[in-house]
PDB file of C-alpha atoms in Angstrom:
ATOM      1  CA  MET A   1       0.000   0.000   0.000  1.00  0.00           C
ATOM      2  CA  ALA A   2       2.833   2.413   0.848  1.00  0.00           C
ATOM      3  CA  ARG A   3       4.371   1.912  -2.572  1.00  0.00           C
ATOM      4  CA  ALA A   4       1.034   2.446  -4.320  1.00  0.00           C
ATOM      5  CA  LEU A   5       0.299   5.653  -2.390  1.00  0.00           C
ATOM      6  CA  ALA A   6       3.797   6.995  -3.056  1.00  0.00           C
ATOM      7  CA  ALA A   7       3.486   6.299  -6.771  1.00  0.00           C
ATOM      8  CA  GLU A   8       0.026   7.851  -6.952  1.00  0.00           C
ATOM      9  CA  ASN A   9       1.170  11.035  -5.211  1.00  0.00           C
ATOM     10  CA  GLN A  10       4.650  11.206  -6.784  1.00  0.00           C
ATOM     11  CA  LEU A  11       6.466  10.829  -3.466  1.00  0.00           C
ATOM     12  CA  VAL A  12       9.973   9.516  -2.898  1.00  0.00           C
ATOM     13  CA  LEU A  13       9.685   6.432  -0.678  1.00  0.00           C
ATOM     14  CA  GLU A  14      12.641   5.028   1.270  1.00  0.00           C
ATOM     15  CA  ILE A  15      12.060   1.389   2.285  1.00  0.00           C
ATOM     16  CA  GLU A  16      14.364  -1.013   4.107  1.00  0.00           C
ATOM     17  CA  SER A  17      13.472  -4.703   3.994  1.00  0.00           C
ATOM     18  CA  VAL A  18      14.429  -6.727   7.088  1.00  0.00           C
ATOM     19  CA  PRO A  19      14.933 -10.452   6.368  1.00  0.00           C
ATOM     20  CA  ALA A  20      12.759 -12.868   8.360  1.00  0.00           C
ATOM     21  CA  GLN A  21      10.746 -10.027   9.921  1.00  0.00           C
ATOM     22  CA  PRO A  22       7.078  -9.301   9.141  1.00  0.00           C
ATOM     23  CA  SER A  23       5.827  -5.812   8.362  1.00  0.00           C
ATOM     24  CA  GLY A  24       4.324  -3.989  11.299  1.00  0.00           C
ATOM     25  CA  THR A  25       0.603  -4.547  11.604  1.00  0.00           C
ATOM     26  CA  ALA A  26      -2.294  -3.508  13.811  1.00  0.00           C
ATOM     27  CA  ALA A  27      -5.703  -4.735  14.941  1.00  0.00           C
ATOM     28  CA  VAL A  28      -8.250  -1.960  15.487  1.00  0.00           C
ATOM     29  CA  LEU A  29     -11.386  -2.059  17.657  1.00  0.00           C
ATOM     30  CA  VAL A  30     -13.919   0.773  17.191  1.00  0.00           C
ATOM     31  CA  ASP A  31     -16.833   1.547  19.532  1.00  0.00           C
ATOM     32  CA  ALA A  32     -20.237   3.047  18.683  1.00  0.00           C
ATOM     33  CA  ALA A  33     -18.906   6.589  19.173  1.00  0.00           C
ATOM     34  CA  GLY A  34     -16.083   6.076  16.668  1.00  0.00           C
ATOM     35  CA  ARG A  35     -13.372   5.846  19.359  1.00  0.00           C
ATOM     36  CA  ASN A  36     -10.702   3.219  18.823  1.00  0.00           C
ATOM     37  CA  LEU A  37      -8.410   0.817  20.620  1.00  0.00           C
ATOM     38  CA  ILE A  38      -5.382  -0.331  18.619  1.00  0.00           C
ATOM     39  CA  VAL A  39      -3.168  -3.369  19.248  1.00  0.00           C
ATOM     40  CA  VAL A  40       0.120  -3.262  17.327  1.00  0.00           C
ATOM     41  CA  ALA A  41       2.682  -5.903  16.362  1.00  0.00           C
ATOM     42  CA  LEU A  42       5.717  -3.819  15.368  1.00  0.00           C
ATOM     43  CA  GLY A  43       7.654  -6.472  13.447  1.00  0.00           C
ATOM     44  CA  ALA A  44      10.294  -4.953  11.162  1.00  0.00           C
ATOM     45  CA  ASN A  45       9.694  -1.495  12.652  1.00  0.00           C
ATOM     46  CA  LEU A  46      11.785  -2.617  15.642  1.00  0.00           C
ATOM     47  CA  HIS A  47      14.830  -2.964  13.374  1.00  0.00           C
ATOM     48  CA  LEU A  48      15.033   0.615  12.071  1.00  0.00           C
ATOM     49  CA  THR A  49      18.688   1.703  12.240  1.00  0.00           C
ATOM     50  CA  PRO A  50      20.419   5.090  12.569  1.00  0.00           C
ATOM     51  CA  ALA A  51      22.474   4.310   9.461  1.00  0.00           C
ATOM     52  CA  PHE A  52      19.361   3.888   7.315  1.00  0.00           C
ATOM     53  CA  ILE A  53      17.964   7.139   8.719  1.00  0.00           C
ATOM     54  CA  THR A  54      21.152   9.064   7.964  1.00  0.00           C
ATOM     55  CA  ASP A  55      21.126   7.856   4.368  1.00  0.00           C
ATOM     56  CA  ALA A  56      17.425   8.623   3.951  1.00  0.00           C
ATOM     57  CA  ILE A  57      17.743  12.174   5.286  1.00  0.00           C
ATOM     58  CA  GLY A  58      20.845  12.755   3.171  1.00  0.00           C
ATOM     59  CA  GLY A  59      18.917  11.788   0.063  1.00  0.00           C
ATOM     60  CA  HIS A  60      16.335  14.552   0.518  1.00  0.00           C
ATOM     61  CA  ALA A  61      18.346  17.732   0.139  1.00  0.00           C
ATOM     62  CA  GLY A  62      15.276  19.944  -0.343  1.00  0.00           C
ATOM     63  CA  ALA A  63      13.380  18.730   2.722  1.00  0.00           C
ATOM     64  CA  ARG A  64      12.119  21.256   5.269  1.00  0.00           C
ATOM     65  CA  VAL A  65      10.389  19.108   7.895  1.00  0.00           C
ATOM     66  CA  LEU A  66      11.132  15.822   9.647  1.00  0.00           C
ATOM     67  CA  LEU A  67       8.233  13.992  11.333  1.00  0.00           C
ATOM     68  CA  ALA A  68       8.761  10.996  13.626  1.00  0.00           C
ATOM     69  CA  GLN A  69       6.750   8.821  15.972  1.00  0.00           C
ATOM     70  CA  LEU A  70       7.725   6.065  18.366  1.00  0.00           C
ATOM     71  CA  GLU A  71       6.853   2.701  16.849  1.00  0.00           C
ATOM     72  CA  SER A  72      10.578   2.122  16.218  1.00  0.00           C
ATOM     73  CA  PRO A  73      13.576   1.974  18.597  1.00  0.00           C
ATOM     74  CA  ALA A  74      13.984   5.098  20.704  1.00  0.00           C
ATOM     75  CA  GLY A  75      17.667   5.386  19.823  1.00  0.00           C
ATOM     76  CA  ALA A  76      16.920   5.436  16.113  1.00  0.00           C
ATOM     77  CA  ILE A  77      14.214   8.069  16.542  1.00  0.00           C
ATOM     78  CA  ARG A  78      16.453  10.228  18.704  1.00  0.00           C
ATOM     79  CA  HIS A  79      19.146   9.999  16.015  1.00  0.00           C
ATOM     80  CA  ALA A  80      16.637  11.003  13.332  1.00  0.00           C
ATOM     81  CA  LEU A  81      15.552  14.085  15.268  1.00  0.00           C
ATOM     82  CA  GLU A  82      19.088  15.140  16.166  1.00  0.00           C
ATOM     83  CA  HIS A  83      20.425  14.561  12.660  1.00  0.00           C
ATOM     84  CA  GLY A  84      17.441  16.322  11.117  1.00  0.00           C
ATOM     85  CA  ARG A  85      17.878  19.344  13.329  1.00  0.00           C
ATOM     86  CA  GLU A  86      21.609  19.507  12.529  1.00  0.00           C
ATOM     87  CA  ARG A  87      20.610  19.737   8.855  1.00  0.00           C
ATOM     88  CA  GLY A  88      18.211  22.616   9.562  1.00  0.00           C
ATOM     89  CA  LEU A  89      14.939  20.669   9.392  1.00  0.00           C
ATOM     90  CA  PHE A  90      11.881  21.601  11.453  1.00  0.00           C
ATOM     91  CA  THR A  91      11.706  18.506  13.663  1.00  0.00           C
ATOM     92  CA  VAL A  92       8.311  17.236  14.822  1.00  0.00           C
ATOM     93  CA  LEU A  93       7.687  14.303  17.177  1.00  0.00           C
ATOM     94  CA  ASN A  94       4.331  12.623  17.640  1.00  0.00           C
ATOM     95  CA  PRO A  95       5.061  10.832  20.973  1.00  0.00           C
ATOM     96  CA  ALA A  96       2.866   7.818  20.248  1.00  0.00           C
ATOM     97  CA  PRO A  97       2.181   5.209  21.446  1.00  0.00           C
ATOM     98  CA  VAL A  98       1.532   6.439  24.957  1.00  0.00           C
ATOM     99  CA  ASP A  99       3.838   3.911  26.622  1.00  0.00           C
ATOM    100  CA  ALA A 100       6.848   4.725  24.411  1.00  0.00           C
ATOM    101  CA  GLN A 101      10.110   5.766  26.043  1.00  0.00           C
ATOM    102  CA  VAL A 102      10.715   9.512  25.693  1.00  0.00           C
ATOM    103  CA  ASP A 103      13.719  11.190  27.298  1.00  0.00           C
ATOM    104  CA  ALA A 104      14.965  14.756  27.585  1.00  0.00           C
ATOM    105  CA  ALA A 105      17.519  14.355  24.785  1.00  0.00           C
ATOM    106  CA  MET A 106      14.776  13.316  22.388  1.00  0.00           C
ATOM    107  CA  LEU A 107      12.593  16.316  23.241  1.00  0.00           C
ATOM    108  CA  GLN A 108      15.545  18.700  23.066  1.00  0.00           C
ATOM    109  CA  ALA A 109      15.969  17.691  19.418  1.00  0.00           C
ATOM    110  CA  CYS A 110      12.359  18.705  18.629  1.00  0.00           C
ATOM    111  CA  GLU A 111      10.971  21.997  17.417  1.00  0.00           C
ATOM    112  CA  LEU A 112       7.436  20.725  18.090  1.00  0.00           C
ATOM    113  CA  ILE A 113       5.782  17.749  19.776  1.00  0.00           C
ATOM    114  CA  THR A 114       2.171  16.725  19.128  1.00  0.00           C
ATOM    115  CA  PRO A 115       0.821  14.539  21.956  1.00  0.00           C
ATOM    116  CA  ASN A 116      -2.839  13.660  22.398  1.00  0.00           C
ATOM    117  CA  GLU A 117      -4.422  13.850  25.863  1.00  0.00           C
ATOM    118  CA  SER A 118      -3.136  10.440  26.993  1.00  0.00           C
ATOM    119  CA  GLU A 119       0.367  11.063  25.696  1.00  0.00           C
ATOM    120  CA  PHE A 120       0.476  14.542  27.259  1.00  0.00           C
ATOM    121  CA  SER A 121      -0.628  13.057  30.589  1.00  0.00           C
ATOM    122  CA  ALA A 122       2.157  10.454  30.365  1.00  0.00           C
ATOM    123  CA  LEU A 123       4.754  13.142  29.582  1.00  0.00           C
ATOM    124  CA  MET A 124       3.662  15.205  32.581  1.00  0.00           C
ATOM    125  CA  HIS A 125       4.079  12.207  34.846  1.00  0.00           C
ATOM    126  CA  ARG A 126       7.456  11.269  33.350  1.00  0.00           C
ATOM    127  CA  PHE A 127       9.043  14.730  33.426  1.00  0.00           C
ATOM    128  CA  ASP A 128       7.400  16.376  36.449  1.00  0.00           C
ATOM    129  CA  GLY A 129       5.747  13.610  38.448  1.00  0.00           C
ATOM    130  CA  LEU A 130       2.476  15.447  37.861  1.00  0.00           C
ATOM    131  CA  GLU A 131      -0.679  13.327  37.814  1.00  0.00           C
ATOM    132  CA  VAL A 132      -3.094  14.722  35.227  1.00  0.00           C
ATOM    133  CA  ALA A 133      -5.813  12.351  34.044  1.00  0.00           C
ATOM    134  CA  PRO A 134      -6.103  12.276  30.240  1.00  0.00           C
ATOM    135  CA  GLU A 135      -9.762  13.259  30.429  1.00  0.00           C
ATOM    136  CA  ALA A 136      -8.804  16.333  32.501  1.00  0.00           C
ATOM    137  CA  VAL A 137      -6.293  17.754  29.994  1.00  0.00           C
ATOM    138  CA  ALA A 138      -8.937  19.513  27.876  1.00  0.00           C
ATOM    139  CA  GLY A 139     -10.178  21.329  30.990  1.00  0.00           C
ATOM    140  CA  LEU A 140      -6.822  22.868  31.947  1.00  0.00           C
ATOM    141  CA  ASP A 141      -6.810  26.649  31.646  1.00  0.00           C
ATOM    142  CA  ASP A 142      -4.151  28.554  29.717  1.00  0.00           C
ATOM    143  CA  GLU A 143      -1.983  29.247  32.765  1.00  0.00           C
ATOM    144  CA  ALA A 144      -2.004  25.614  33.888  1.00  0.00           C
ATOM    145  CA  LEU A 145      -1.163  24.406  30.381  1.00  0.00           C
ATOM    146  CA  ALA A 146       1.705  26.869  30.029  1.00  0.00           C
ATOM    147  CA  LEU A 147       3.138  25.836  33.402  1.00  0.00           C
ATOM    148  CA  ALA A 148       2.809  22.159  32.557  1.00  0.00           C
ATOM    149  CA  CYS A 149       4.525  22.551  29.188  1.00  0.00           C
ATOM    150  CA  ALA A 150       7.343  24.560  30.749  1.00  0.00           C
ATOM    151  CA  VAL A 151       8.801  21.349  32.225  1.00  0.00           C
ATOM    152  CA  LEU A 152       9.191  19.805  28.763  1.00  0.00           C
ATOM    153  CA  PRO A 153      12.546  20.634  27.103  1.00  0.00           C
ATOM    154  CA  CYS A 154      11.149  21.669  23.711  1.00  0.00           C
ATOM    155  CA  PRO A 155       9.877  25.085  22.597  1.00  0.00           C
ATOM    156  CA  ARG A 156       6.432  24.116  21.262  1.00  0.00           C
ATOM    157  CA  VAL A 157       3.779  21.647  22.400  1.00  0.00           C
ATOM    158  CA  LEU A 158       0.625  21.046  20.360  1.00  0.00           C
ATOM    159  CA  VAL A 159      -1.885  18.951  22.305  1.00  0.00           C
ATOM    160  CA  THR A 160      -4.607  17.349  20.199  1.00  0.00           C
ATOM    161  CA  LEU A 161      -7.963  16.986  21.964  1.00  0.00           C
ATOM    162  CA  GLY A 162     -10.156  15.128  19.485  1.00  0.00           C
ATOM    163  CA  ALA A 163     -13.550  16.795  19.334  1.00  0.00           C
ATOM    164  CA  GLY A 164     -12.099  19.506  21.585  1.00  0.00           C
ATOM    165  CA  GLY A 165      -9.770  20.731  18.847  1.00  0.00           C
ATOM    166  CA  CYS A 166      -6.170  21.345  19.854  1.00  0.00           C
ATOM    167  CA  VAL A 167      -4.071  23.798  21.828  1.00  0.00           C
ATOM    168  CA  LEU A 168      -0.600  25.143  20.999  1.00  0.00           C
ATOM    169  CA  VAL A 169       1.804  26.252  23.724  1.00  0.00           C
ATOM    170  CA  ASP A 170       4.651  28.111  22.033  1.00  0.00           C
ATOM    171  CA  SER A 171       7.301  29.414  24.436  1.00  0.00           C
ATOM    172  CA  GLY A 172       4.593  29.944  27.055  1.00  0.00           C
ATOM    173  CA  GLN A 173       2.027  31.523  24.724  1.00  0.00           C
ATOM    174  CA  VAL A 174      -1.233  29.558  24.465  1.00  0.00           C
ATOM    175  CA  THR A 175      -3.412  29.449  21.331  1.00  0.00           C
ATOM    176  CA  ARG A 176      -6.539  27.301  21.072  1.00  0.00           C
ATOM    177  CA  PHE A 177      -7.969  25.910  17.839  1.00  0.00           C
ATOM    178  CA  ALA A 178     -11.565  24.687  17.639  1.00  0.00           C
ATOM    179  CA  ALA A 179     -12.370  21.384  15.966  1.00  0.00           C
ATOM    180  CA  GLU A 180     -14.322  21.377  12.720  1.00  0.00           C
ATOM    181  CA  ALA A 181     -17.865  20.004  12.889  1.00  0.00           C
ATOM    182  CA  VAL A 182     -17.731  16.482  11.453  1.00  0.00           C
ATOM    183  CA  ASP A 183     -19.792  13.306  11.641  1.00  0.00           C
ATOM    184  CA  CYS A 184     -17.245  10.975  13.242  1.00  0.00           C
ATOM    185  CA  ILE A 185     -17.793   7.282  12.639  1.00  0.00           C
ATOM    186  CA  ASP A 186     -14.199   6.013  13.033  1.00  0.00           C
ATOM    187  CA  SER A 187     -11.293   7.948  14.552  1.00  0.00           C
ATOM    188  CA  THR A 188      -8.708   5.330  13.551  1.00  0.00           C
ATOM    189  CA  GLY A 189      -5.769   7.107  11.960  1.00  0.00           C
ATOM    190  CA  ALA A 190      -6.966  10.611  12.866  1.00  0.00           C
ATOM    191  CA  GLY A 191      -3.754  11.352  14.738  1.00  0.00           C
ATOM    192  CA  ASP A 192      -1.670  10.191  11.794  1.00  0.00           C
ATOM    193  CA  ALA A 193      -3.852  12.264   9.470  1.00  0.00           C
ATOM    194  CA  PHE A 194      -3.367  15.353  11.651  1.00  0.00           C
ATOM    195  CA  ASN A 195       0.405  14.991  11.882  1.00  0.00           C
ATOM    196  CA  GLY A 196       0.885  14.204   8.211  1.00  0.00           C
ATOM    197  CA  ALA A 197      -1.274  17.105   7.080  1.00  0.00           C
ATOM    198  CA  LEU A 198       0.401  19.476   9.541  1.00  0.00           C
ATOM    199  CA  CYS A 199       3.877  18.642   8.279  1.00  0.00           C
ATOM    200  CA  ALA A 200       2.821  18.650   4.641  1.00  0.00           C
ATOM    201  CA  ARG A 201       1.610  22.230   5.008  1.00  0.00           C
ATOM    202  CA  LEU A 202       4.704  23.251   6.961  1.00  0.00           C
ATOM    203  CA  SER A 203       6.872  21.786   4.207  1.00  0.00           C
ATOM    204  CA  GLU A 204       5.079  24.066   1.754  1.00  0.00           C
ATOM    205  CA  GLY A 205       6.109  27.086   3.833  1.00  0.00           C
ATOM    206  CA  ALA A 206       2.813  27.710   5.631  1.00  0.00           C
ATOM    207  CA  PRO A 207       2.909  29.450   9.037  1.00  0.00           C
ATOM    208  CA  LEU A 208       2.379  27.092  11.967  1.00  0.00           C
ATOM    209  CA  ASP A 209      -1.090  28.460  12.841  1.00  0.00           C
ATOM    210  CA  ASP A 210      -2.296  27.989   9.264  1.00  0.00           C
ATOM    211  CA  ALA A 211      -0.875  24.478   9.146  1.00  0.00           C
ATOM    212  CA  ILE A 212      -2.717  23.600  12.373  1.00  0.00           C
ATOM    213  CA  VAL A 213      -6.058  24.737  10.949  1.00  0.00           C
ATOM    214  CA  PHE A 214      -5.439  22.709   7.798  1.00  0.00           C
ATOM    215  CA  ALA A 215      -4.446  19.638   9.814  1.00  0.00           C
ATOM    216  CA  GLY A 216      -7.556  19.884  11.994  1.00  0.00           C
ATOM    217  CA  ARG A 217      -9.786  19.931   8.935  1.00  0.00           C
ATOM    218  CA  TYR A 218      -7.928  17.057   7.325  1.00  0.00           C
ATOM    219  CA  ALA A 219      -8.026  14.885  10.436  1.00  0.00           C
ATOM    220  CA  GLY A 220     -11.687  15.685  11.053  1.00  0.00           C
ATOM    221  CA  LEU A 221     -12.664  14.706   7.536  1.00  0.00           C
ATOM    222  CA  SER A 222     -10.737  11.431   7.858  1.00  0.00           C
ATOM    223  CA  THR A 223     -13.025  10.352  10.730  1.00  0.00           C
ATOM    224  CA  GLU A 224     -16.092  10.399   8.473  1.00  0.00           C
ATOM    225  CA  ARG A 225     -14.847   7.257   6.713  1.00  0.00           C
ATOM    226  CA  ARG A 226     -14.058   3.822   8.098  1.00  0.00           C
ATOM    227  CA  GLY A 227     -10.481   2.646   8.203  1.00  0.00           C
ATOM    228  CA  ALA A 228      -7.081   4.310   8.362  1.00  0.00           C
ATOM    229  CA  ALA A 229      -4.883   4.719   5.272  1.00  0.00           C
ATOM    230  CA  LEU A 230      -7.735   4.165   2.838  1.00  0.00           C
ATOM    231  CA  ALA A 231      -9.887   6.703   4.706  1.00  0.00           C
ATOM    232  CA  MET A 232      -7.480   9.595   4.188  1.00  0.00           C
ATOM    233  CA  PRO A 233      -9.077  12.459   2.223  1.00  0.00           C
ATOM    234  CA  THR A 234      -7.541  14.169  -0.773  1.00  0.00           C
ATOM    235  CA  ALA A 235      -6.913  17.868  -1.297  1.00  0.00           C
ATOM    236  CA  ALA A 236      -9.980  17.924  -3.536  1.00  0.00           C
ATOM    237  CA  ASP A 237     -12.070  16.427  -0.707  1.00  0.00           C
ATOM    238  CA  LEU A 238     -10.964  19.229   1.617  1.00  0.00           C
ATOM    239  CA  ALA A 239     -11.636  21.908  -0.973  1.00  0.00           C
ATOM    240  CA  ARG A 240     -15.172  20.639  -1.530  1.00  0.00           C
ATOM    241  CA  ARG A 241     -15.886  20.557   2.190  1.00  0.00           C
ATOM    242  CA  PHE A 242     -14.141  23.637   3.517  1.00  0.00           C
ATOM    243  CA  GLY A 243     -13.520  25.776   0.417  1.00  0.00           C
TER     244      GLY A 243
END
């Protein structure tokens, strides 16, 4: 599927095959409200190496943004972020899944992190010992959010809140973004949709606030279809819906 999507959208795809290892796969359970529970078998993802990452980044001289998440070894992801930042890329980390190992060195290599409520709660506990229930994150006021984010060693934190939109804390300044009105039937892949759309717009030179609005619309529209990769909307879909 990755190869087909890359060919269809004229993207350069870097793939490393790992002998005797299956591709990563996931089983998804969706409730009546469209919320999901995902069980993942990481397979070959666990064998991503810093050397492959260095070669891949070096082969994209015109890149502006590097996006990573944590379904591969932490050391490899840390290397990707550090190497990307050394080359002047805007480094973005989606700290998912929630139980992934995140350390200060990894966050220091990020320009932006994009946790959801559960991931933000886990980061607060890991870096400050603060107990904030995931369901309470959306109710934090601006001052509390700014203080909480101040313990994280990265300049910008963008917390996604599902139907509650998202909130950006940028060097202590808090900006809230409302969610678009959508008919959610399956939220599987919405976080991936948000992060991919955000970084795609940033790579085109859009300001961060504009990219966040675009990503919110894209992710919202993705929840109106069942599935993950095959549910992702196109630019034409967004234009028809939002103008």
